[in-house]
Amino acid sequence: QEAHAAELERTFIAIKPDGVQRGLIAEIISRFERKGYKLVAIKLIVPSKEFAQTHYHDLKDRPFFNGLCDFLSSGPVLAMVWEGEGVIKYGRKLIGTTDPQKSEPGTIRGDLAVVVGRNIIHGSDGPETARNEIALWFEPSELVSYASNAEKWLY
Ligand code: RTP
């Protein structure tokens, strides 16, 4: 059964300033593309500290909150929305556990990161967070709906 595009799940994925600076954008996008997920929004932005605090508001009582927000606002972040069946949960699986020392090899953090404060990527942790984060980072008009039609371009 083919799922209708409008019913498909969406998640917010961001490559943090360390991932952008290290030249890992293409590597990370490639992993989501090859899995079969669809990119529906993308932009490179430097978030303000206030914006970073809003994004991470759930962590405001943690000791690392201030440093984390300084870090997120320290340079360009690649903000994206990815779409597909189970993309919220499976996106987290592609990313790996929060602490790269514990992430399995084969995951983005397991393969490409070393320390928890510089773990190169963020992914929404559930449906409600995904909805809120997409709304925080993107205008509705920035989300592009389109049919995948790869065969049309294969000769
Ligand atoms: P994210 O939201 O970035 O995808 O990460 P997560 O869900 O895997 O982890 P979360 O607990 O939400 O923490 C958010 C980010 O805070 C940084 N962190 N630093 N002990 C520390 O210094 C520490 N713990 C967490 C990480 O960058 C983590 O991704």
PDB file of C-alpha atoms and ligand atoms in Angstrom:
ATOM      1  CA  GLN A   1       0.000   0.000   0.000  1.00  0.00           C
ATOM      2  CA  GLU A   2       1.394   3.337  -1.031  1.00  0.00           C
ATOM      3  CA  ALA A   3       1.228   5.961   1.708  1.00  0.00           C
ATOM      4  CA  HIS A   4      -0.112   9.353   0.716  1.00  0.00           C
ATOM      5  CA  ALA A   5       2.532  12.073   1.008  1.00  0.00           C
ATOM      6  CA  ALA A   6       0.359  14.217   3.277  1.00  0.00           C
ATOM      7  CA  GLU A   7       0.156  11.402   5.841  1.00  0.00           C
ATOM      8  CA  LEU A   8       3.901  10.915   6.084  1.00  0.00           C
ATOM      9  CA  GLU A   9       5.784  11.695   9.239  1.00  0.00           C
ATOM     10  CA  ARG A  10       8.239  14.579   9.442  1.00  0.00           C
ATOM     11  CA  THR A  11      11.144  15.302  11.756  1.00  0.00           C
ATOM     12  CA  PHE A  12      13.471  18.220  12.422  1.00  0.00           C
ATOM     13  CA  ILE A  13      17.167  17.478  11.921  1.00  0.00           C
ATOM     14  CA  ALA A  14      19.944  20.039  12.430  1.00  0.00           C
ATOM     15  CA  ILE A  15      23.653  19.776  11.736  1.00  0.00           C
ATOM     16  CA  LYS A  16      25.207  21.732  14.593  1.00  0.00           C
ATOM     17  CA  PRO A  17      28.056  24.250  14.109  1.00  0.00           C
ATOM     18  CA  ASP A  18      30.761  21.586  14.658  1.00  0.00           C
ATOM     19  CA  GLY A  19      29.301  19.340  11.944  1.00  0.00           C
ATOM     20  CA  VAL A  20      29.070  22.244   9.504  1.00  0.00           C
ATOM     21  CA  GLN A  21      32.619  23.472  10.275  1.00  0.00           C
ATOM     22  CA  ARG A  22      34.045  19.966   9.928  1.00  0.00           C
ATOM     23  CA  GLY A  23      32.602  19.607   6.432  1.00  0.00           C
ATOM     24  CA  LEU A  24      30.173  16.816   7.316  1.00  0.00           C
ATOM     25  CA  ILE A  25      27.040  18.257   5.669  1.00  0.00           C
ATOM     26  CA  ALA A  26      27.146  16.055   2.567  1.00  0.00           C
ATOM     27  CA  GLU A  27      28.062  12.931   4.561  1.00  0.00           C
ATOM     28  CA  ILE A  28      25.114  13.395   6.925  1.00  0.00           C
ATOM     29  CA  ILE A  29      22.562  14.322   4.261  1.00  0.00           C
ATOM     30  CA  SER A  30      23.704  11.318   2.257  1.00  0.00           C
ATOM     31  CA  ARG A  31      22.858   8.917   5.074  1.00  0.00           C
ATOM     32  CA  PHE A  32      19.264  10.186   5.275  1.00  0.00           C
ATOM     33  CA  GLU A  33      18.915  10.200   1.469  1.00  0.00           C
ATOM     34  CA  ARG A  34      20.282   6.679   1.007  1.00  0.00           C
ATOM     35  CA  LYS A  35      17.981   5.333   3.699  1.00  0.00           C
ATOM     36  CA  GLY A  36      15.091   6.544   1.552  1.00  0.00           C
ATOM     37  CA  TYR A  37      13.871   9.586   3.417  1.00  0.00           C
ATOM     38  CA  LYS A  38      12.822  12.737   1.604  1.00  0.00           C
ATOM     39  CA  LEU A  39      14.206  16.207   2.230  1.00  0.00           C
ATOM     40  CA  VAL A  40      11.321  18.704   2.435  1.00  0.00           C
ATOM     41  CA  ALA A  41      13.070  21.807   3.874  1.00  0.00           C
ATOM     42  CA  ILE A  42      16.647  23.013   4.291  1.00  0.00           C
ATOM     43  CA  LYS A  43      18.452  26.237   5.210  1.00  0.00           C
ATOM     44  CA  LEU A  44      21.754  27.398   6.676  1.00  0.00           C
ATOM     45  CA  ILE A  45      21.326  29.867   9.548  1.00  0.00           C
ATOM     46  CA  VAL A  46      23.217  31.265  12.524  1.00  0.00           C
ATOM     47  CA  PRO A  47      20.687  31.117  15.385  1.00  0.00           C
ATOM     48  CA  SER A  48      20.774  33.829  18.038  1.00  0.00           C
ATOM     49  CA  LYS A  49      21.478  32.800  21.625  1.00  0.00           C
ATOM     50  CA  GLU A  50      17.816  33.531  22.465  1.00  0.00           C
ATOM     51  CA  PHE A  51      16.704  31.262  19.626  1.00  0.00           C
ATOM     52  CA  ALA A  52      19.020  28.489  20.870  1.00  0.00           C
ATOM     53  CA  GLN A  53      17.530  28.882  24.369  1.00  0.00           C
ATOM     54  CA  THR A  54      14.033  28.477  22.926  1.00  0.00           C
ATOM     55  CA  HIS A  55      15.080  25.405  20.958  1.00  0.00           C
ATOM     56  CA  TYR A  56      16.618  23.774  24.043  1.00  0.00           C
ATOM     57  CA  HIS A  57      14.050  25.109  26.605  1.00  0.00           C
ATOM     58  CA  ASP A  58      13.464  21.567  27.946  1.00  0.00           C
ATOM     59  CA  LEU A  59      17.087  21.526  29.150  1.00  0.00           C
ATOM     60  CA  LYS A  60      17.058  24.940  30.866  1.00  0.00           C
ATOM     61  CA  ASP A  61      17.736  23.496  34.328  1.00  0.00           C
ATOM     62  CA  ARG A  62      20.696  21.376  33.216  1.00  0.00           C
ATOM     63  CA  PRO A  63      24.208  22.554  34.139  1.00  0.00           C
ATOM     64  CA  PHE A  64      25.347  22.488  30.500  1.00  0.00           C
ATOM     65  CA  PHE A  65      22.397  24.582  29.220  1.00  0.00           C
ATOM     66  CA  ASN A  66      24.257  27.886  28.884  1.00  0.00           C
ATOM     67  CA  GLY A  67      27.296  26.352  27.193  1.00  0.00           C
ATOM     68  CA  LEU A  68      25.055  24.349  24.891  1.00  0.00           C
ATOM     69  CA  CYS A  69      23.164  27.485  23.778  1.00  0.00           C
ATOM     70  CA  ASP A  70      26.427  29.414  23.301  1.00  0.00           C
ATOM     71  CA  PHE A  71      27.660  26.555  21.151  1.00  0.00           C
ATOM     72  CA  LEU A  72      24.501  26.223  19.018  1.00  0.00           C
ATOM     73  CA  SER A  73      24.555  29.964  18.302  1.00  0.00           C
ATOM     74  CA  SER A  74      28.320  30.065  17.615  1.00  0.00           C
ATOM     75  CA  GLY A  75      28.064  29.547  13.859  1.00  0.00           C
ATOM     76  CA  PRO A  76      26.012  28.244  10.949  1.00  0.00           C
ATOM     77  CA  VAL A  77      23.536  25.444  11.642  1.00  0.00           C
ATOM     78  CA  LEU A  78      22.035  23.439   8.779  1.00  0.00           C
ATOM     79  CA  ALA A  79      18.336  23.138   9.626  1.00  0.00           C
ATOM     80  CA  MET A  80      16.343  20.482   7.795  1.00  0.00           C
ATOM     81  CA  VAL A  81      13.010  18.700   7.728  1.00  0.00           C
ATOM     82  CA  TRP A  82      13.023  15.072   6.610  1.00  0.00           C
ATOM     83  CA  GLU A  83       9.906  13.084   5.725  1.00  0.00           C
ATOM     84  CA  GLY A  84       9.100   9.395   5.617  1.00  0.00           C
ATOM     85  CA  GLU A  85       7.625   6.426   7.407  1.00  0.00           C
ATOM     86  CA  GLY A  86       8.990   6.228  10.938  1.00  0.00           C
ATOM     87  CA  VAL A  87      11.481   9.026  10.264  1.00  0.00           C
ATOM     88  CA  ILE A  88      11.354  10.447  13.816  1.00  0.00           C
ATOM     89  CA  LYS A  89      12.396   7.238  15.532  1.00  0.00           C
ATOM     90  CA  TYR A  90      14.604   5.882  12.761  1.00  0.00           C
ATOM     91  CA  GLY A  91      16.277   9.276  12.328  1.00  0.00           C
ATOM     92  CA  ARG A  92      17.379   8.996  15.983  1.00  0.00           C
ATOM     93  CA  LYS A  93      18.700   5.534  15.179  1.00  0.00           C
ATOM     94  CA  LEU A  94      20.738   6.860  12.245  1.00  0.00           C
ATOM     95  CA  ILE A  95      22.079   9.582  14.561  1.00  0.00           C
ATOM     96  CA  GLY A  96      23.037   7.282  17.465  1.00  0.00           C
ATOM     97  CA  THR A  97      22.890   7.870  21.222  1.00  0.00           C
ATOM     98  CA  THR A  98      23.541  11.340  22.681  1.00  0.00           C
ATOM     99  CA  ASP A  99      27.035  10.493  23.960  1.00  0.00           C
ATOM    100  CA  PRO A 100      29.249   9.581  20.971  1.00  0.00           C
ATOM    101  CA  GLN A 101      31.376   7.414  23.309  1.00  0.00           C
ATOM    102  CA  LYS A 102      28.335   5.156  23.588  1.00  0.00           C
ATOM    103  CA  SER A 103      26.992   5.463  20.027  1.00  0.00           C
ATOM    104  CA  GLU A 104      27.334   2.318  17.935  1.00  0.00           C
ATOM    105  CA  PRO A 105      29.719   2.316  14.982  1.00  0.00           C
ATOM    106  CA  GLY A 106      27.616   2.762  11.850  1.00  0.00           C
ATOM    107  CA  THR A 107      25.639   5.614  13.383  1.00  0.00           C
ATOM    108  CA  ILE A 108      26.390   9.255  12.552  1.00  0.00           C
ATOM    109  CA  ARG A 109      27.691  10.071  16.034  1.00  0.00           C
ATOM    110  CA  GLY A 110      29.366   6.664  16.396  1.00  0.00           C
ATOM    111  CA  ASP A 111      31.292   7.148  13.177  1.00  0.00           C
ATOM    112  CA  LEU A 112      31.926  10.896  13.220  1.00  0.00           C
ATOM    113  CA  ALA A 113      31.925  12.336  16.757  1.00  0.00           C
ATOM    114  CA  VAL A 114      33.836  11.874  20.025  1.00  0.00           C
ATOM    115  CA  VAL A 115      32.417  14.023  22.857  1.00  0.00           C
ATOM    116  CA  VAL A 116      28.845  14.726  24.029  1.00  0.00           C
ATOM    117  CA  GLY A 117      29.148  18.517  23.888  1.00  0.00           C
ATOM    118  CA  ARG A 118      30.199  18.291  20.225  1.00  0.00           C
ATOM    119  CA  ASN A 119      27.962  15.571  18.846  1.00  0.00           C
ATOM    120  CA  ILE A 120      27.436  17.284  15.429  1.00  0.00           C
ATOM    121  CA  ILE A 121      23.707  16.679  14.933  1.00  0.00           C
ATOM    122  CA  HIS A 122      20.291  17.113  16.518  1.00  0.00           C
ATOM    123  CA  GLY A 123      17.116  15.153  15.826  1.00  0.00           C
ATOM    124  CA  SER A 124      13.607  15.545  17.274  1.00  0.00           C
ATOM    125  CA  ASP A 125      12.900  12.957  19.965  1.00  0.00           C
ATOM    126  CA  GLY A 126       9.163  12.444  19.385  1.00  0.00           C
ATOM    127  CA  PRO A 127       6.094  13.510  17.370  1.00  0.00           C
ATOM    128  CA  GLU A 128       5.258  16.514  19.553  1.00  0.00           C
ATOM    129  CA  THR A 129       8.856  17.752  19.671  1.00  0.00           C
ATOM    130  CA  ALA A 130       9.086  17.290  15.900  1.00  0.00           C
ATOM    131  CA  ARG A 131       5.981  19.419  15.317  1.00  0.00           C
ATOM    132  CA  ASN A 132       7.202  22.132  17.698  1.00  0.00           C
ATOM    133  CA  GLU A 133      10.760  22.214  16.348  1.00  0.00           C
ATOM    134  CA  ILE A 134       9.637  22.315  12.705  1.00  0.00           C
ATOM    135  CA  ALA A 135       7.328  25.239  13.584  1.00  0.00           C
ATOM    136  CA  LEU A 136      10.136  27.010  15.464  1.00  0.00           C
ATOM    137  CA  TRP A 137      12.758  26.722  12.712  1.00  0.00           C
ATOM    138  CA  PHE A 138      10.615  26.970   9.550  1.00  0.00           C
ATOM    139  CA  GLU A 139       7.757  28.982   8.081  1.00  0.00           C
ATOM    140  CA  PRO A 140       5.031  26.707   6.645  1.00  0.00           C
ATOM    141  CA  SER A 141       5.849  28.069   3.167  1.00  0.00           C
ATOM    142  CA  GLU A 142       9.431  26.744   3.469  1.00  0.00           C
ATOM    143  CA  LEU A 143       8.203  23.134   3.604  1.00  0.00           C
ATOM    144  CA  VAL A 144       8.089  21.718   0.098  1.00  0.00           C
ATOM    145  CA  SER A 145       5.639  18.962  -0.805  1.00  0.00           C
ATOM    146  CA  TYR A 146       6.519  17.021  -3.925  1.00  0.00           C
ATOM    147  CA  ALA A 147       6.099  13.561  -5.379  1.00  0.00           C
ATOM    148  CA  SER A 148       9.208  11.423  -5.674  1.00  0.00           C
ATOM    149  CA  ASN A 149       9.440  10.528  -9.336  1.00  0.00           C
ATOM    150  CA  ALA A 150      13.002   9.318  -9.857  1.00  0.00           C
ATOM    151  CA  GLU A 151      12.228   7.167 -12.914  1.00  0.00           C
ATOM    152  CA  LYS A 152      11.299  10.228 -14.879  1.00  0.00           C
ATOM    153  CA  TRP A 153      14.988  11.279 -14.738  1.00  0.00           C
ATOM    154  CA  LEU A 154      16.589   7.910 -15.517  1.00  0.00           C
ATOM    155  CA  TYR A 155      17.460   7.387 -19.188  1.00  0.00           C
TER     156      TYR A 155
HETATM  157  P1  RTP B   1      19.744  16.445  20.551  1.00  0.00           P
HETATM  158  O1  RTP B   1      18.525  16.988  21.248  1.00  0.00           O
HETATM  159  O2  RTP B   1      20.787  17.480  20.254  1.00  0.00           O
HETATM  160  O3  RTP B   1      19.443  15.549  19.381  1.00  0.00           O
HETATM  161  O4  RTP B   1      20.438  15.505  21.578  1.00  0.00           O
HETATM  162  P2  RTP B   1      19.760  14.384  22.429  1.00  0.00           P
HETATM  163  O5  RTP B   1      18.279  14.440  22.359  1.00  0.00           O
HETATM  164  O6  RTP B   1      20.433  13.131  22.006  1.00  0.00           O
HETATM  165  O7  RTP B   1      20.229  14.797  23.869  1.00  0.00           O
HETATM  166  P3  RTP B   1      19.582  15.800  24.942  1.00  0.00           P
HETATM  167  O8  RTP B   1      19.585  15.091  26.240  1.00  0.00           O
HETATM  168  O9  RTP B   1      18.322  16.413  24.437  1.00  0.00           O
HETATM  169  O10 RTP B   1      20.715  16.897  25.015  1.00  0.00           O
HETATM  170  C1  RTP B   1      20.786  17.888  24.028  1.00  0.00           C
HETATM  171  C2  RTP B   1      22.218  18.174  23.709  1.00  0.00           C
HETATM  172  O11 RTP B   1      22.868  18.692  24.859  1.00  0.00           O
HETATM  173  C3  RTP B   1      24.236  18.349  24.806  1.00  0.00           C
HETATM  174  N1  RTP B   1      24.617  17.713  26.046  1.00  0.00           N
HETATM  175  N2  RTP B   1      25.705  18.039  26.697  1.00  0.00           N
HETATM  176  N3  RTP B   1      26.785  16.451  29.726  1.00  0.00           N
HETATM  177  C4  RTP B   1      26.823  17.317  28.755  1.00  0.00           C
HETATM  178  O12 RTP B   1      27.704  18.135  28.619  1.00  0.00           O
HETATM  179  C5  RTP B   1      25.762  17.263  27.781  1.00  0.00           C
HETATM  180  N4  RTP B   1      24.705  16.460  27.784  1.00  0.00           N
HETATM  181  C6  RTP B   1      23.988  16.748  26.683  1.00  0.00           C
HETATM  182  C7  RTP B   1      24.435  17.403  23.663  1.00  0.00           C
HETATM  183  O13 RTP B   1      25.000  18.133  22.572  1.00  0.00           O
HETATM  184  C8  RTP B   1      23.042  16.952  23.320  1.00  0.00           C
HETATM  185  O14 RTP B   1      22.922  16.609  21.973  1.00  0.00           O
END
